[in-house]
């Protein structure tokens, strides 16, 4: 039977302040701003997509910058840490780079007895990690100014804290084509495809406080499905299990369904295509404000109210 869910597509978070967000993700981490659009459900708010050169699924972190939003709190029922993949030999480079830009990284730690990582937070307090591994065959991000031997390869994993792991595990393995691939103490690692970029770590954390959404917290995680037919099939499968997904929604660059998993995290399943080059050329991704047809008549008004932003990576060399 065809696999309907293949891995992680993107992760979307909320932040306070637009330019600071661009400076951190493009400037310090060296991601490419591949799309500058608006929140399709609230067009007075930007939606920034960052990723590799093309914004390939599995490389995309996106933000809704709500000016003045109150800071959220990490906790259970939430995706608390997003981990990117870099080569083992890049540890010194990244430690020095983060320090140079006053990003406070914790000392290296180990997970599963083999995986070294450093934890740090973005300016809004969003939990991030760089995991060091040489098993990632994806090409390095080559846009921007990070030397290729050190640049990010994409996501490695995402960490979700739950009251209990069983129901989420059942959803992932029963309806979403994931398998349990490792477990240590309270950490259960699942993957739809057993490669870096697709690991979902469910942490059974009954003692944690409940997460509160706000600035510096994740809004949802999207999983990838190949196309419209597989998306329809997975939607039907979810409905058969009393999960109530939204209708298929057009997000221009993919189509999506959304639903809450049993622990409270908002899940999305997004098609792998058509991708970000449908409304601007690959060379100019992210440069101009792109709007879906329904908001095009509001362009002048939106441009006047959204804060002016730019990608200035020179100061982060
Ligand atoms: Zn999304």
Coordinates of C-alpha atoms and ligand atoms in Angstrom, one line a residue:
X1 CA 0.0 0.0 0.0
X2 CA 1.3 3.5 -0.9
X3 CA 2.7 5.5 2.0
X4 CA 0.3 8.4 2.5
X5 CA 2.5 10.4 5.0
X6 CA 6.2 10.5 4.2
X7 CA 7.8 12.8 6.8
X8 CA 7.9 16.4 8.1
X9 CA 6.9 19.1 5.7
X10 CA 7.2 22.3 7.7
X11 CA 6.9 23.7 11.2
X12 CA 5.2 27.0 11.9
X13 CA 5.7 29.2 14.9
X14 CA 4.7 32.6 16.2
X15 CA 7.0 35.5 17.0
X16 CA 7.0 39.1 18.0
X17 CA 8.6 41.3 15.5
X18 CA 9.3 40.8 11.8
X19 CA 12.8 42.1 11.1
X20 CA 14.3 40.5 14.2
X21 CA 12.9 37.1 12.9
X22 CA 14.4 37.6 9.5
X23 CA 17.8 38.7 10.9
X24 CA 17.9 35.6 13.1
X25 CA 16.9 32.9 10.6
X26 CA 18.5 34.3 7.4
X27 CA 21.4 36.2 9.1
X28 CA 22.5 34.0 11.9
X29 CA 21.3 30.5 10.9
X30 CA 21.7 31.1 7.1
X31 CA 18.3 29.9 6.0
X32 CA 16.8 31.4 2.8
X33 CA 13.6 33.5 3.0
X34 CA 11.8 31.6 0.3
X35 CA 8.4 33.2 0.6
X36 CA 7.1 36.5 2.1
X37 CA 3.3 36.3 2.1
X38 CA 0.5 36.9 4.6
X39 CA -1.3 34.6 7.0
X40 CA -4.1 33.3 4.7
X41 CA -6.5 33.3 7.7
X42 CA -5.4 36.8 9.0
X43 CA -3.9 38.8 6.1
X44 CA -2.8 41.7 8.3
X45 CA 0.0 39.4 9.6
X46 CA 3.0 38.3 7.6
X47 CA 3.8 34.7 6.9
X48 CA 7.5 34.1 6.4
X49 CA 8.8 30.8 5.1
X50 CA 12.5 29.9 5.5
X51 CA 14.2 26.9 4.1
X52 CA 16.9 25.7 1.7
X53 CA 17.3 27.2 -1.8
X54 CA 13.9 26.0 -3.0
X55 CA 12.1 25.6 0.3
X56 CA 12.0 21.8 0.0
X57 CA 9.6 19.9 2.3
X58 CA 11.6 19.0 5.5
X59 CA 13.6 22.2 5.4
X60 CA 10.9 24.8 6.0
X61 CA 10.3 26.7 9.2
X62 CA 7.7 29.4 9.0
X63 CA 6.6 32.3 11.2
X64 CA 3.6 34.4 11.9
X65 CA 5.0 37.6 13.3
X66 CA 2.4 39.2 15.5
X67 CA 3.6 42.6 16.5
X68 CA 3.4 42.9 20.3
X69 CA 2.2 39.3 20.9
X70 CA 2.7 38.1 24.5
X71 CA 5.3 35.4 25.0
X72 CA 4.0 31.9 25.3
X73 CA 5.2 29.1 27.5
X74 CA 6.7 25.8 26.5
X75 CA 5.0 22.8 28.0
X76 CA 3.0 19.7 27.3
X77 CA 0.6 19.6 24.4
X78 CA 3.1 21.5 22.4
X79 CA 6.0 21.1 20.0
X80 CA 8.8 22.6 22.1
X81 CA 12.0 22.0 20.2
X82 CA 12.8 22.1 16.5
X83 CA 16.2 20.5 15.6
X84 CA 18.3 21.2 12.5
X85 CA 20.9 18.9 11.2
X86 CA 24.6 19.9 10.7
X87 CA 27.8 17.8 10.2
X88 CA 29.7 16.5 13.2
X89 CA 32.8 18.6 12.4
X90 CA 30.7 21.8 12.6
X91 CA 30.3 21.9 16.3
X92 CA 33.1 24.5 17.0
X93 CA 31.9 26.7 14.1
X94 CA 28.3 26.9 15.3
X95 CA 29.3 27.3 19.0
X96 CA 31.5 30.3 18.0
X97 CA 29.0 31.7 15.6
X98 CA 26.1 31.6 18.1
X99 CA 28.4 33.2 20.7
X100 CA 29.5 35.9 18.3
X101 CA 25.8 36.9 17.8
X102 CA 25.0 36.7 21.6
X103 CA 22.9 33.6 21.2
X104 CA 23.2 31.7 24.4
X105 CA 23.7 28.0 23.5
X106 CA 23.9 25.3 26.2
X107 CA 26.9 23.0 26.3
X108 CA 26.7 19.9 24.0
X109 CA 24.5 17.1 25.3
X110 CA 23.9 13.6 24.1
X111 CA 20.8 11.7 23.3
X112 CA 20.3 8.0 22.6
X113 CA 24.0 7.6 23.5
X114 CA 25.1 8.7 20.1
X115 CA 23.5 12.0 19.0
X116 CA 25.3 15.1 20.1
X117 CA 23.3 18.4 20.1
X118 CA 23.4 21.9 21.3
X119 CA 20.2 23.7 22.5
X120 CA 19.6 27.4 22.0
X121 CA 16.6 29.7 21.6
X122 CA 15.7 32.3 19.0
X123 CA 15.0 35.9 20.1
X124 CA 11.4 35.0 21.0
X125 CA 12.5 32.0 23.1
X126 CA 11.6 29.3 20.5
X127 CA 13.5 26.1 21.4
X128 CA 16.0 25.1 18.7
X129 CA 18.8 22.6 18.4
X130 CA 21.6 21.7 16.1
X131 CA 22.2 18.0 16.0
X132 CA 25.6 16.8 14.8
X133 CA 25.4 13.9 12.5
X134 CA 27.1 12.7 9.3
X135 CA 24.3 10.4 8.1
X136 CA 22.5 13.2 6.4
X137 CA 22.8 12.9 2.6
X138 CA 20.8 16.0 1.8
X139 CA 22.9 18.8 0.1
X140 CA 23.9 21.6 2.4
X141 CA 22.0 24.9 2.3
X142 CA 24.1 26.9 -0.2
X143 CA 22.1 30.2 -0.3
X144 CA 23.7 32.9 1.8
X145 CA 26.9 33.1 3.6
X146 CA 27.5 30.0 5.8
X147 CA 30.4 27.9 4.5
X148 CA 29.0 24.8 2.8
X149 CA 30.8 22.4 5.1
X150 CA 29.0 23.9 8.1
X151 CA 25.6 24.9 6.7
X152 CA 22.3 23.4 7.8
X153 CA 21.0 20.3 5.9
X154 CA 17.3 20.7 6.9
X155 CA 15.4 19.6 9.9
X156 CA 16.6 16.6 11.9
X157 CA 13.7 16.2 14.3
X158 CA 10.8 17.8 16.2
X159 CA 10.1 17.3 19.9
X160 CA 6.6 17.1 21.2
X161 CA 5.7 17.0 24.9
X162 CA 2.6 15.1 25.9
X163 CA 0.7 14.2 29.0
X164 CA 0.9 10.5 27.9
X165 CA 2.4 9.2 24.6
X166 CA 0.1 6.3 23.8
X167 CA -2.7 8.1 21.9
X168 CA -0.3 10.2 19.9
X169 CA 1.7 7.1 19.2
X170 CA -1.4 5.3 18.0
X171 CA -2.3 8.2 15.7
X172 CA 1.3 8.4 14.2
X173 CA 1.7 4.6 13.7
X174 CA -1.9 3.7 13.0
X175 CA -3.0 6.5 10.6
X176 CA 0.1 8.5 9.7
X177 CA 2.5 5.8 8.5
X178 CA 5.1 6.3 11.2
X179 CA 6.9 3.6 13.1
X180 CA 8.6 3.7 16.5
X181 CA 12.3 3.6 15.7
X182 CA 13.9 4.2 19.1
X183 CA 13.0 4.7 22.7
X184 CA 14.9 5.8 25.7
X185 CA 13.4 6.7 29.1
X186 CA 10.4 9.0 28.3
X187 CA 11.5 9.7 24.7
X188 CA 9.7 7.8 21.9
X189 CA 11.1 8.5 18.4
X190 CA 8.8 8.0 15.4
X191 CA 9.5 8.4 11.7
X192 CA 7.5 8.0 8.5
X193 CA 10.8 7.7 6.7
X194 CA 13.9 6.7 8.7
X195 CA 16.2 9.5 7.7
X196 CA 17.2 12.9 9.2
X197 CA 14.5 15.4 8.8
X198 CA 11.6 13.1 9.6
X199 CA 12.1 12.2 13.3
X200 CA 9.3 13.0 15.7
X201 CA 10.2 12.6 19.3
X202 CA 7.3 12.3 21.6
X203 CA 8.2 13.0 25.2
X204 CA 5.9 11.6 27.9
X205 CA 5.9 14.6 30.3
X206 CA 3.0 14.3 32.7
X207 CA 4.7 16.6 35.2
X208 CA 5.3 19.5 32.8
X209 CA 3.0 22.5 32.8
X210 CA 0.6 22.8 30.0
X211 CA 2.1 24.9 27.1
X212 CA 0.6 28.3 26.4
X213 CA 0.6 29.5 22.9
X214 CA 2.1 32.9 22.2
X215 CA 5.4 34.4 21.0
X216 CA 8.2 31.9 20.8
X217 CA 5.9 28.8 20.6
X218 CA 5.0 26.5 17.7
X219 CA 1.6 26.9 16.1
X220 CA 1.6 23.6 14.2
X221 CA 3.7 20.9 12.6
X222 CA 2.9 19.9 9.0
X223 CA 3.6 16.4 7.7
X224 CA 4.2 15.7 4.0
X225 CA 1.9 13.8 1.7
X226 CA 2.8 13.3 -2.0
X227 CA -0.3 14.7 -3.8
X228 CA -4.0 15.4 -3.8
X229 CA -4.9 11.7 -4.0
X230 CA -2.8 10.7 -1.0
X231 CA -4.1 13.7 0.9
X232 CA -7.7 12.8 0.2
X233 CA -6.9 9.2 1.2
X234 CA -5.3 10.1 4.5
X235 CA -8.1 12.5 5.3
X236 CA -10.6 9.7 4.8
X237 CA -8.5 7.4 6.9
X238 CA -8.4 10.0 9.8
X239 CA -12.2 10.5 9.6
X240 CA -12.6 6.8 10.0
X241 CA -10.9 7.1 13.4
X242 CA -13.1 10.0 14.7
X243 CA -10.5 12.6 14.0
X244 CA -12.1 15.7 12.5
X245 CA -9.8 17.2 9.8
X246 CA -10.6 20.4 8.1
X247 CA -11.6 20.3 4.4
X248 CA -8.6 20.5 2.0
X249 CA -7.5 24.1 2.0
X250 CA -5.5 25.8 -0.7
X251 CA -2.3 27.4 0.7
X252 CA -1.1 28.3 -2.8
X253 CA 2.3 26.5 -2.4
X254 CA 0.6 23.3 -1.2
X255 CA -2.8 22.2 -0.1
X256 CA -3.5 21.3 3.6
X257 CA -5.7 19.6 6.1
X258 CA -5.5 20.4 9.8
X259 CA -6.6 18.5 12.9
X260 CA -5.7 18.3 16.6
X261 CA -3.8 15.2 17.7
X262 CA -5.1 13.6 21.0
X263 CA -2.4 15.5 23.1
X264 CA -3.5 18.9 21.7
X265 CA -0.8 19.7 19.1
X266 CA -2.2 21.1 15.9
X267 CA -1.1 18.8 13.0
X268 CA -1.3 19.6 9.3
X269 CA -0.8 17.3 6.4
X270 CA 0.4 19.3 3.4
X271 CA 1.1 18.2 -0.2
X272 CA 4.7 18.2 -1.3
X273 CA 3.9 20.4 -4.3
X274 CA 3.5 22.6 -6.2
X275 CA 6.1 24.5 -4.1
X276 CA 7.3 28.0 -3.8
X277 CA 8.3 28.7 -7.5
X278 CA 4.7 29.0 -8.7
X279 CA 4.4 32.7 -8.3
X280 CA 8.0 33.9 -8.5
X281 CA 11.2 32.6 -10.2
X282 CA 13.6 30.4 -8.2
X283 CA 16.2 33.2 -8.3
X284 CA 13.9 35.7 -6.7
X285 CA 12.1 33.7 -4.1
X286 CA 11.1 35.7 -1.0
X287 CA 11.9 39.1 -2.4
X288 CA 8.5 40.6 -3.1
X289 CA 5.3 40.3 -1.0
X290 CA 3.3 37.5 -2.6
X291 CA -0.5 37.4 -2.1
X292 CA -3.1 34.7 -2.9
X293 CA -5.7 35.9 -5.4
X294 CA -8.3 36.7 -2.7
X295 CA -6.0 39.3 -1.1
X296 CA -4.5 40.8 -4.2
X297 CA -7.1 43.6 -4.2
X298 CA -5.9 44.5 -0.7
X299 CA -2.2 44.8 -1.7
X300 CA -1.8 48.5 -1.3
X301 CA -3.6 48.5 2.0
X302 CA -1.6 45.5 3.3
X303 CA 1.7 47.0 2.2
X304 CA 0.9 50.2 4.0
X305 CA 0.1 48.4 7.3
X306 CA 2.7 45.6 7.4
X307 CA 6.1 46.7 8.7
X308 CA 8.8 47.1 6.1
X309 CA 11.4 44.3 6.2
X310 CA 14.5 43.3 4.4
X311 CA 17.0 40.5 4.2
X312 CA 20.4 42.0 5.2
X313 CA 22.8 39.2 5.6
X314 CA 26.0 41.3 5.1
X315 CA 26.1 42.2 8.8
X316 CA 26.0 38.5 9.7
X317 CA 29.0 37.4 7.8
Ligands
LIG1 ZN1 1.4 25.0 8.0

